[in-house]
XYZ file of C-alpha atoms in Angstrom:
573
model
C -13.347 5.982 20.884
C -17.271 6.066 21.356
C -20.076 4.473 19.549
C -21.899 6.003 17.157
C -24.893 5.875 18.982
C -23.212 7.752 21.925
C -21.426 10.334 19.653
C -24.483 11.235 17.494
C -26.972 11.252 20.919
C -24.278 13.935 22.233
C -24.108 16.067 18.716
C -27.926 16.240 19.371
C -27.627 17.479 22.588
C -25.449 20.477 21.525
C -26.849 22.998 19.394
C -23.381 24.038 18.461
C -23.356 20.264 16.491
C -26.653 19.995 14.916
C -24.557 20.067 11.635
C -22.649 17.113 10.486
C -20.070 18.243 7.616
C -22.437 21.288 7.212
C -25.592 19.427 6.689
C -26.915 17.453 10.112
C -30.854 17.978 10.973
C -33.367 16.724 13.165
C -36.312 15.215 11.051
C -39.717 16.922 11.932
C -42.291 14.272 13.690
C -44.320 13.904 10.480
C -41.410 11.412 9.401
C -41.257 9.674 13.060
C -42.548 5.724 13.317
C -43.788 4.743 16.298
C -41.194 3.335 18.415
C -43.103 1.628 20.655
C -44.165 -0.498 17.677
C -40.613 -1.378 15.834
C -37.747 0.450 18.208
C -35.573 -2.700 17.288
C -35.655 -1.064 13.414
C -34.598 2.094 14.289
C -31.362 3.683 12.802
C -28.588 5.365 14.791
C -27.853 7.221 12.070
C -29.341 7.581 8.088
C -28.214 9.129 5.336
C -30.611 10.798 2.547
C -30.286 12.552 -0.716
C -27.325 11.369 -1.788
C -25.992 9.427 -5.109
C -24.912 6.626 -3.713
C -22.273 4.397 -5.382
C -23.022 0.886 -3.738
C -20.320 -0.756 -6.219
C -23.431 -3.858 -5.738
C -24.447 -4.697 -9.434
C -27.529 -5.997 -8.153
C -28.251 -2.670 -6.742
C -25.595 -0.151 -8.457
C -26.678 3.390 -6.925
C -29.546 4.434 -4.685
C -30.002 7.870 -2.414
C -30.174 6.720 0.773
C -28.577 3.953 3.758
C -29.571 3.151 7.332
C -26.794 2.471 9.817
C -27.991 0.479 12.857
C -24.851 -0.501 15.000
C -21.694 -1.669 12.898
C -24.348 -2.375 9.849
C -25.833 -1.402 6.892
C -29.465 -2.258 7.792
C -31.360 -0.032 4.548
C -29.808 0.835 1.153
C -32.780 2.317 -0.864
C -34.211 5.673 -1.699
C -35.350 8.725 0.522
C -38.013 8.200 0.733
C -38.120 4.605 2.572
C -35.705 5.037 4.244
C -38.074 6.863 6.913
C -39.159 3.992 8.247
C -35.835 3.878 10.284
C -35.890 7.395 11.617
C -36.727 7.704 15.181
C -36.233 10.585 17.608
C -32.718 9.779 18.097
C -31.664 9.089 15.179
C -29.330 11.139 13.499
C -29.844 12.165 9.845
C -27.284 13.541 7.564
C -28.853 14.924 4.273
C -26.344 14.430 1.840
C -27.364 17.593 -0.801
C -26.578 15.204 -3.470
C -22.829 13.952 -2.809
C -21.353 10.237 -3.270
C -21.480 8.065 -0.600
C -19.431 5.135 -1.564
C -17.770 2.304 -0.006
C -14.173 3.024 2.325
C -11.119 2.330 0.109
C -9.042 -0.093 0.350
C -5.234 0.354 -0.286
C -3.689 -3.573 -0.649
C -0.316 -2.486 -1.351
C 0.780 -0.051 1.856
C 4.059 0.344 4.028
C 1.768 2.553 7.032
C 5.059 1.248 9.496
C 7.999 2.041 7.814
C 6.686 5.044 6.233
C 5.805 6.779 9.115
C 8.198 5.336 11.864
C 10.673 8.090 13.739
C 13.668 5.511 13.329
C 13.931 7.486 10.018
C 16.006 10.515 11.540
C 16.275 12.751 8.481
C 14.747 13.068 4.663
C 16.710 14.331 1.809
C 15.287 16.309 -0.861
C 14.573 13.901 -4.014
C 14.420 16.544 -6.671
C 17.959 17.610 -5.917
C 20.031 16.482 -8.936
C 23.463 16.913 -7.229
C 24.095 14.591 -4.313
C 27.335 17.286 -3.029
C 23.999 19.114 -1.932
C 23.150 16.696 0.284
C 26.542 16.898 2.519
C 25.455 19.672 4.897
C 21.874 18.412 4.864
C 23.218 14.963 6.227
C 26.387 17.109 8.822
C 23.561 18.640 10.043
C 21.490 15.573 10.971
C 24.144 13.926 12.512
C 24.509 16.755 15.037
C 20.475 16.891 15.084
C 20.834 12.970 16.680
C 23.834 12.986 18.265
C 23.680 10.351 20.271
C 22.211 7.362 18.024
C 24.096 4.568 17.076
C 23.849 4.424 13.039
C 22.052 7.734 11.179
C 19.432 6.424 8.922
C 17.543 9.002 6.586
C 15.563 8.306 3.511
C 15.267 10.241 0.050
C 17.190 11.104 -2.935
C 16.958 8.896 -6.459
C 19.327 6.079 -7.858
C 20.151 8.193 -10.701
C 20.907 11.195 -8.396
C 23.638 9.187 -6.910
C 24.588 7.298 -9.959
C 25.125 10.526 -11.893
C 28.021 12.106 -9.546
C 31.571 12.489 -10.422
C 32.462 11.645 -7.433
C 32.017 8.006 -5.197
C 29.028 8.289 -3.631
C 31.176 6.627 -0.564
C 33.340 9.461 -0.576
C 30.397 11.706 -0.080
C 29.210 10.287 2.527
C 32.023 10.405 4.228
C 32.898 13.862 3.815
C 29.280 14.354 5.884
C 29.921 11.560 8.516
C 32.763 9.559 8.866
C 32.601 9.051 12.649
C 29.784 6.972 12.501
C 28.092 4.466 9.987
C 25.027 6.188 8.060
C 22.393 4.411 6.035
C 20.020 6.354 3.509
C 17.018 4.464 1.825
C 16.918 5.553 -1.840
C 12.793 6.728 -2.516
C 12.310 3.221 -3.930
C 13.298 1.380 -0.922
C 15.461 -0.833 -3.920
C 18.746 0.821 -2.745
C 20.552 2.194 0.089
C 23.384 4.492 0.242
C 26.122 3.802 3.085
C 29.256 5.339 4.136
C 32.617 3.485 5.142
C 31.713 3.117 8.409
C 28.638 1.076 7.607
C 30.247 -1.070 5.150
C 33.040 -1.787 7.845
C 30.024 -2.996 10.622
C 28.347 -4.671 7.575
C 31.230 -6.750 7.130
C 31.405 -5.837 3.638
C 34.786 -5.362 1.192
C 35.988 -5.268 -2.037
C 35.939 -9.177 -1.589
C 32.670 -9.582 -0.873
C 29.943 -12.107 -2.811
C 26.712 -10.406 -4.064
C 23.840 -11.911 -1.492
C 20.761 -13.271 -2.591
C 18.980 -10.957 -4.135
C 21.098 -8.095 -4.396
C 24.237 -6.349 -5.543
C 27.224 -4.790 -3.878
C 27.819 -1.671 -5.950
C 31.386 -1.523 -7.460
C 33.313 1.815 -9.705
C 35.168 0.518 -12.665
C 38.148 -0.965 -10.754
C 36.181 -3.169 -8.633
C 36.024 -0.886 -5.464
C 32.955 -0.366 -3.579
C 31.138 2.678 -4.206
C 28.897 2.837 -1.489
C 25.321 1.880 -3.210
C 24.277 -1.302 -2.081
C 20.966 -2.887 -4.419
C 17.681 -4.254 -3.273
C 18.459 -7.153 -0.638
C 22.051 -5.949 -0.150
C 21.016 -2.835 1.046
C 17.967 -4.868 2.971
C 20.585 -6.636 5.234
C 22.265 -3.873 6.220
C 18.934 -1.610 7.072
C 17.723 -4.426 9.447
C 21.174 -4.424 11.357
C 20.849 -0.674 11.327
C 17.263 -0.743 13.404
C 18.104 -3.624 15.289
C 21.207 -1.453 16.705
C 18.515 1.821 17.547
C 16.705 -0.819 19.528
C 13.425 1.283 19.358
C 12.069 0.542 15.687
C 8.843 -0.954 17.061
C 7.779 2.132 19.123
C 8.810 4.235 16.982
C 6.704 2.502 14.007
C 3.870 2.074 16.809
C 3.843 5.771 17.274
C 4.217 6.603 13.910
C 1.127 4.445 13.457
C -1.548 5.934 15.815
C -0.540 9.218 15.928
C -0.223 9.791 12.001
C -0.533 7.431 9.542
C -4.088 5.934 11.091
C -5.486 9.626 11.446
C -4.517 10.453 7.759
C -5.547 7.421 6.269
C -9.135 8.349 7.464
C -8.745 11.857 6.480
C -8.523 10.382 2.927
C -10.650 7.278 3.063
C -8.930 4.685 3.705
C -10.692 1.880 5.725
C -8.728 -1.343 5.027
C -5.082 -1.806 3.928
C -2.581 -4.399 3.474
C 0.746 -4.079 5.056
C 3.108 -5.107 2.264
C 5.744 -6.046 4.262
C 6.002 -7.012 7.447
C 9.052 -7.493 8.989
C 8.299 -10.745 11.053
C 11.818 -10.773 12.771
C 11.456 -7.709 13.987
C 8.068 -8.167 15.106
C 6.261 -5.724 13.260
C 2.731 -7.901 13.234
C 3.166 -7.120 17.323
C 2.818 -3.468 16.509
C -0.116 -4.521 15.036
C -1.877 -6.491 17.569
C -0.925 -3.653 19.742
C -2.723 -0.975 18.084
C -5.619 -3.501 18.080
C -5.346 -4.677 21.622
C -5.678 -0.796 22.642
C -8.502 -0.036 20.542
C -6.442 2.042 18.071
C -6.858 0.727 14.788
C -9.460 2.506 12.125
C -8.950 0.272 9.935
C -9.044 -3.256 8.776
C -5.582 -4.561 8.222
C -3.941 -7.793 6.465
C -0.004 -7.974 7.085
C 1.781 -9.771 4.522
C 4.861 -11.892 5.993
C 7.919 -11.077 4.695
C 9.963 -13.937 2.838
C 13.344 -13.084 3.166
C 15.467 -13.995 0.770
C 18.614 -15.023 2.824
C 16.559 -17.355 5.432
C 16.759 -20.948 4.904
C 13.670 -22.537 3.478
C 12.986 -25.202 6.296
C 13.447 -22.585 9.055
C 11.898 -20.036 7.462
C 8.559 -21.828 5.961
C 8.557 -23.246 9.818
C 8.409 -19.640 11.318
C 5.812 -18.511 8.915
C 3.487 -20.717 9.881
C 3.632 -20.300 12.680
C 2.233 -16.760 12.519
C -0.940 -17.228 10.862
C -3.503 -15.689 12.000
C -7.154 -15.384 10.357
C -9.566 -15.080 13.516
C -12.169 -12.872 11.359
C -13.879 -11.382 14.582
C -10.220 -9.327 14.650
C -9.268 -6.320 12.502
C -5.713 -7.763 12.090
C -5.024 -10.767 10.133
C -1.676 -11.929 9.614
C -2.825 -14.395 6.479
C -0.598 -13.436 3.443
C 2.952 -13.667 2.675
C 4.888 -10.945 0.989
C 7.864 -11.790 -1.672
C 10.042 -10.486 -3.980
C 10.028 -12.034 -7.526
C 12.866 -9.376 -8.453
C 13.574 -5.792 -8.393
C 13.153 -2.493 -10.454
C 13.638 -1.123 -13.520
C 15.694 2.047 -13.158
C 18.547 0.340 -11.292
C 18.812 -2.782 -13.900
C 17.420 -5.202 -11.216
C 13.837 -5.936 -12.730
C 13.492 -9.310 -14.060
C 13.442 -9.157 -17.933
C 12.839 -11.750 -20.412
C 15.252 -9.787 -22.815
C 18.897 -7.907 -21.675
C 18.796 -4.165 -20.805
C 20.284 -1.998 -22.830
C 22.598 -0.567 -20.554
C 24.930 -3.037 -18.401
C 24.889 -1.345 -14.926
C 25.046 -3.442 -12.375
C 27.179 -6.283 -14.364
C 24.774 -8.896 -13.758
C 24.920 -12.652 -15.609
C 22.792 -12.495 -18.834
C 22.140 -8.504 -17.916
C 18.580 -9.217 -17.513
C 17.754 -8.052 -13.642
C 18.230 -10.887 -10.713
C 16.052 -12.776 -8.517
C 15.048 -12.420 -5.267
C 12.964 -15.996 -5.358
C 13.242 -17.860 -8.317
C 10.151 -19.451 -9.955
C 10.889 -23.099 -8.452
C 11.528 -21.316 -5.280
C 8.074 -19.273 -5.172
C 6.519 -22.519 -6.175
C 8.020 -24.165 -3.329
C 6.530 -21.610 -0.638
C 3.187 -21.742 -2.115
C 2.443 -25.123 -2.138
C 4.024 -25.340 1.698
C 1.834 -22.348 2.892
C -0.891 -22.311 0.512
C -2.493 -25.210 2.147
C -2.857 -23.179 5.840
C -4.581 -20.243 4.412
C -1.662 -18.222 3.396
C -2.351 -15.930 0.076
C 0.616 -14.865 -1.503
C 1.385 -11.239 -2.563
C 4.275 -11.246 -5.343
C 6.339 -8.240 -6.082
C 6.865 -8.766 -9.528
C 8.211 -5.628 -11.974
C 10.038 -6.890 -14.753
C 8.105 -9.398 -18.037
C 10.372 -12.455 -16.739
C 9.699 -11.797 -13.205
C 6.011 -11.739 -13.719
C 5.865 -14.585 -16.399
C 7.648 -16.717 -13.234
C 5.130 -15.533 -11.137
C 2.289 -17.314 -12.384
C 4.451 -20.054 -13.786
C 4.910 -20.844 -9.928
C 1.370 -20.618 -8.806
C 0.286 -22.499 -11.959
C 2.745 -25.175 -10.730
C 2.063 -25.275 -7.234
C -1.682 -23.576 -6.628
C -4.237 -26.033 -5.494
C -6.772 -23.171 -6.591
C -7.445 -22.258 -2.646
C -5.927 -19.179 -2.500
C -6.096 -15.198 -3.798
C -2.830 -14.562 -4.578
C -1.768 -11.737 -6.719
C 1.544 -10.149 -8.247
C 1.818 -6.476 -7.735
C 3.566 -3.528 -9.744
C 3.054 -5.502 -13.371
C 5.209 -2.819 -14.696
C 6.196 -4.609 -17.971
C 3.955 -7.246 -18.509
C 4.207 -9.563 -21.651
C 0.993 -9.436 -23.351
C 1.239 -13.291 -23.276
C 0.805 -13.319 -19.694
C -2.528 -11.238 -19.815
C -5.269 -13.871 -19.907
C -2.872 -15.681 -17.196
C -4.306 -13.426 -15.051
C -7.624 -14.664 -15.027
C -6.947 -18.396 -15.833
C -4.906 -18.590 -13.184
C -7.367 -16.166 -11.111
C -4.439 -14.196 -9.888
C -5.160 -10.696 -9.269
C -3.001 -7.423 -10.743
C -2.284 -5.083 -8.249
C -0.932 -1.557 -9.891
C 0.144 1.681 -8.317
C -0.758 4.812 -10.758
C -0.841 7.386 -8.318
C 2.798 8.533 -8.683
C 3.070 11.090 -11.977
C 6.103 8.585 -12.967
C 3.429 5.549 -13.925
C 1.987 8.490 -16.410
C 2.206 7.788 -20.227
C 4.045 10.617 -20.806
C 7.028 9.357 -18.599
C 7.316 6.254 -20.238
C 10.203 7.254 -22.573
C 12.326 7.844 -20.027
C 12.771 3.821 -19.701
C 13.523 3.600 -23.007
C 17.634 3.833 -22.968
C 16.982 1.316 -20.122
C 14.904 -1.306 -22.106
C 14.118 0.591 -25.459
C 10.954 1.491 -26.504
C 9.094 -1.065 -27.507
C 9.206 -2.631 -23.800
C 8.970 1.195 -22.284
C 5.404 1.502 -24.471
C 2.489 1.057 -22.219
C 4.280 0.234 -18.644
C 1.641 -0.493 -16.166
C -1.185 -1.801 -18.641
C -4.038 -1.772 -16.524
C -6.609 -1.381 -19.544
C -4.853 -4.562 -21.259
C -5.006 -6.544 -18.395
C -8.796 -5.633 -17.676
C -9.682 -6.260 -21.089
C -7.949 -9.524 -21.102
C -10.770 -9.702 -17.943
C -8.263 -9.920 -15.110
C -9.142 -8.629 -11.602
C -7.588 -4.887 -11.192
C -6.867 -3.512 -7.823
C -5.157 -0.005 -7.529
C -3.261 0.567 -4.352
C -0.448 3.341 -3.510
C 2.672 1.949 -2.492
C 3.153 4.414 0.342
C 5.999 6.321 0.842
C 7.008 5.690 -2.864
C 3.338 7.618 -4.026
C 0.686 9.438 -1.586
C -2.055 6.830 -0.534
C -4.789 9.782 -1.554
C -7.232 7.477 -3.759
C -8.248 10.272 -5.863
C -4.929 10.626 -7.313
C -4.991 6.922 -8.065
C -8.446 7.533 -9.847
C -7.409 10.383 -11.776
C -4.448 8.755 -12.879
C -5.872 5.502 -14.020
C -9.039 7.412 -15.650
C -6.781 9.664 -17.592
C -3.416 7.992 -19.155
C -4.642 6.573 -22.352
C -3.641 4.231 -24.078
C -4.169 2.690 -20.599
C -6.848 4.801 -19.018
C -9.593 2.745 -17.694
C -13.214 3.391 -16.490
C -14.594 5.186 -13.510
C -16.259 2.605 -12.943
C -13.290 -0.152 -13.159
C -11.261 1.953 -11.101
C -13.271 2.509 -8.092
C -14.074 -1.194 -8.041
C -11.194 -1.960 -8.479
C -10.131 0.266 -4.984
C -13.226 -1.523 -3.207
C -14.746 -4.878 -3.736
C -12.020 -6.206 -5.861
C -9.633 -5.060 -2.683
C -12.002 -6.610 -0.364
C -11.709 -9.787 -2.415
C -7.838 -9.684 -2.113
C -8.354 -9.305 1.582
C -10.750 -11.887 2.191
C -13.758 -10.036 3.461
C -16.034 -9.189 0.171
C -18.787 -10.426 2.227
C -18.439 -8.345 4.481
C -17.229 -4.599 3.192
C -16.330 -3.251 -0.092
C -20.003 -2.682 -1.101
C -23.275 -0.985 0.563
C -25.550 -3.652 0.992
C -27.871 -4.344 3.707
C -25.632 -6.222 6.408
C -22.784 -5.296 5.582
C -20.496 -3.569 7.859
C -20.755 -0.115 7.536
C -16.698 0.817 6.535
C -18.475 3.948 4.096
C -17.260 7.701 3.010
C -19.074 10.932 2.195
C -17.153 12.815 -1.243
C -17.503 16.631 -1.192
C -19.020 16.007 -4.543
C -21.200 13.422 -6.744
C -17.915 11.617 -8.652
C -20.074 10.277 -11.330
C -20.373 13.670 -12.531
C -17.086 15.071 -11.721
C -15.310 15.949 -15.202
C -12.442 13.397 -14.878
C -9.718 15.713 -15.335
C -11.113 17.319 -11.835
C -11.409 13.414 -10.188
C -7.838 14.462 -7.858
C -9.798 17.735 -6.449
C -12.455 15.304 -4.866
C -11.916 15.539 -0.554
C -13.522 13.293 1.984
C -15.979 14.854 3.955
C -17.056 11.858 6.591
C -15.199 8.702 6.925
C -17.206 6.121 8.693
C -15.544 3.091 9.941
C -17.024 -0.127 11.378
C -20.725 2.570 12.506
C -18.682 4.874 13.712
C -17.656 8.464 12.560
C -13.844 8.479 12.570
C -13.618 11.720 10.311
C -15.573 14.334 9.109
C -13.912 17.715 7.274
């Protein structure tokens, strides 16, 4: 990858690239300084005419930047920003389009989404799982050869909704050899015979922390295994492939990292990294060859089976916060409880369906409250910020019980989802200063699919699921993030979403802060990226249009046109 400087002095030697996204020009000398008297001032590259959208309230739009190096060195208007033109410098005029800071997504799975240890992908808007039998025949004779077939796809209430055991169905399209499919959620996994035999599991197996062993009405196994039960049995599925890490370190570089500037995206947080399998090395990797485009924050999985003494040893053990790297292994990822449309979600009140058969019929635990507490005061302390998967009113009421038990008030630690949140807890949020992180890009979030939770938890609870306007009234910090593979990680659709699903629809302005600075706050680098401001680090992208006056209905049209990452171009359309 070259420097800017290098890249732009090369466009300038080719006529053929005197236009950068359609509007690159040389400046005529009348706007030249002297070099001989300020060369040090000089930009490599400046941008003009444009509405920008510095997200700095000090300084909330101007129309043109300077880039010298890695830095914002000028944020200002056209016309002074000629002061740092020179002969090589390279000048994009903008034609009035937002430049803006590079999103950040805080709530990302860029390994497992995009790793080729997923051999197959089943069609989730198929209603009738028998469908799926030649789809998953055909796979197995597609991958011969590999120990355990593991495909993703498909919907809980797809496979809930068959007359038939979903075991026996997966049998009838591989019996030979054990098969593991991750339901779109990642909250269940659907298994044949010969993966419950490897699993060790049986009709007279215990429930494991944090999950459920799915049963028919005599007891039997049925194949469906719930949150951590299906967990367990995924990690001795990739541990038998043996390749998982190069497959999630190809996935990485060759896909994921080139799409995520494509749409933006300059900093993420890996939402779960799978320390015993060593998925922070596939990080350091990608950094130690010069392959990462973005800035990245892995967030240590806590699993729930570990014990606490070996696992809170292990943990940290891996911090890392050296902030001259773009990899920072510095929060830790956990699981409050599960979700909604499979019963597990942590509610303060029963469902009103029993489906999994659970004690109280209110959703389970993967960490209770005393436990969460536990792990933050023990990691807290060495820099660790915690990042709390927390779905259901109960789980999310725990949530902040535990940090307000055990937070010393060092830390930026967060709950995301806050699906159904009780309005009780929504001044907790700032109080506390724990930050709600929401997906909204998915359709499903939308206010018009919110009755179809209601036979689940009636309607009261189903009214106003992911309440991002209540909780940034009640003035607690908002981040919007994606939740990749479960919704695209395209920003825009995030923005549309959360600008246009009243009762809950929040501002244009709320929402891109809210996928910048406040994200760069949850990351620990606010000072350094998540605004334009004069030196800052110059993570920036180029819209194909001015979003402030965008119609909002239109907001999810909006494409990137130049992604710049760290001074250097890393995508332009």
């Amino acid at each position: 990858m070259k420097k800017t400087k290098q890249l732009l002095v090369m466009l300038l030697l080719s006529a053929s690239s005197l236009a950068l996204a359609g509007c690159l020009k040389n400046q005529p000398e009348s706007t030249l300084i002297d070099e001989t008297v300020a060369a040090e001032s000089l930009a490599d590259s400046v941008y003009i005419n444009g509405a920008v959208y510095t997200v700095n309230t000090a300084q909330p739009s101007a129309q043109a930047i300077a880039v010298q190096g890695n830095k914002i060195v000028f944020v200002g208007t056209t016309e002074h920003v000629n002061q740092y033109i020179g002969k090589n410098t390279q000048v994009v005029d903008l034609q009035g389009r937002t430049l803006m800071p590079g999103f950040h997504d805080v709530h990302i799975h860029p390994l497992e989404s995009a790793s080729a240890s997923t051999q197959f992908t089943l069609d989730e808007q198929q209603s009738d799982p028998e469908y799926f039998i030649a789809d998953i025949a055909n796979a197995s004779a597609n991958f011969a050869n590999t120990p355990w077939l593991i495909g993703y796809g498909h919907t809980i209430n797809t496979i809930l909704n068959t007359t038939r055991s979903p075991l026996d169905i997966l049998d009838e399209a591989e019996s030979n050899r054990p098969v593991i499919i991750m339901e779109q959620t990642s909250h269940s996994m659907w298994v044949n015979s010969k993966a419950l035999q490897l699993a060790q599991l049986n009709d007279d197996s215990a429930d494991p922390i944090g999950g459920v062993l799915g049963r028919d009405q005599l007891g039997h196994l049925n194949g469906v295994l719930y949150d951590n039960a299906g967990n367990l049995v995924m990690q001795q599925a990739l541990a038998a492939l043996g390749n998982s890490a190069q497959n999630e370190y190809l996935g990485l570089v060759e896909y994921t990292l080139p799409e995520f500037a494509k749409y933006g995206i300059t900093s993420i947080s890996d939402a779960r990294s799978y320390w015993q399998r060593d998925q922070q090395k596939v990080w350091l990797r990608a950094e130690q060859e010069h392959k990462l485009t973005v800035r990245a924050n892995l967030g240590l999985w806590a699993y729930p089976e570990l014990s606490d003494e070996k696992q809170l040893k292990q943990l940290a053990a891996l911090y890392q916060n050296d902030p001259t790297k773009l990899v920072k292994i510095n929060q830790i990822k956990l699981y409050s409880d599960g979700i909604l449309t499979n019963t597990t979600a942590a509610m303060h009140e029963p469902y009103q369906i029993d489906l999994l058969g659970l004690y109280g019929n209110k959703g389970l635990n993967y960490f209770s409250q005393e436990r969460i507490a536990k792990y933050i005061k023990a990691l807290e302390p060495i820099g660790f910020d915690f990042h709390m998967h927390g779905i259901g009113d109960r789980a999310i009421s725990e949530a902040l019980n535990a940090v307000e038990m055990a937070s010393k008030g060092l830390a930026r630690h967060r709950i995301t989802h806050v699906e159904v949140v009780d309005p009780e807890d929504y001044k907790r949020f700032l109080t506390l200063n724990v930050t709600a992180d929401a997906q909204v890009a998915g359709e499903f979030t939308n206010p018009e699919y919110w009755s179809e939770n209601s036979e689940l938890i009636g309607d009261e609870r189903s009214d106003h699921l992911v309440p991002i306007k209540s909780l940034s009234d009640a003035g607690a910090r908002l981040t919007l993030s994606s939740d990749w593979s479960v919704s695209h990680f395209n920003p825009f659709l995030g923005l549309h979403n959360a600008l246009n699903r009243a009762p809950e629809a929040i501002t244009l302005d709320q929402a891109i802060r809210a996928y910048t600075i406040n994200g760069a706050y949850t990351m620990r680098q606010e000072q350094l990226v998540g605004s334009i401001e004069v030196g800052k680090l110059a993570d920036f992208v180029v819209l194909d249009r001015d979003i402030r006056t965008t119609p909002i209905s239109q907001i999810k049209q909006t494409k990137i046109d130049i992604t710049v990452f760290d001074g250097e171009v890393i995508y332009q359309r």
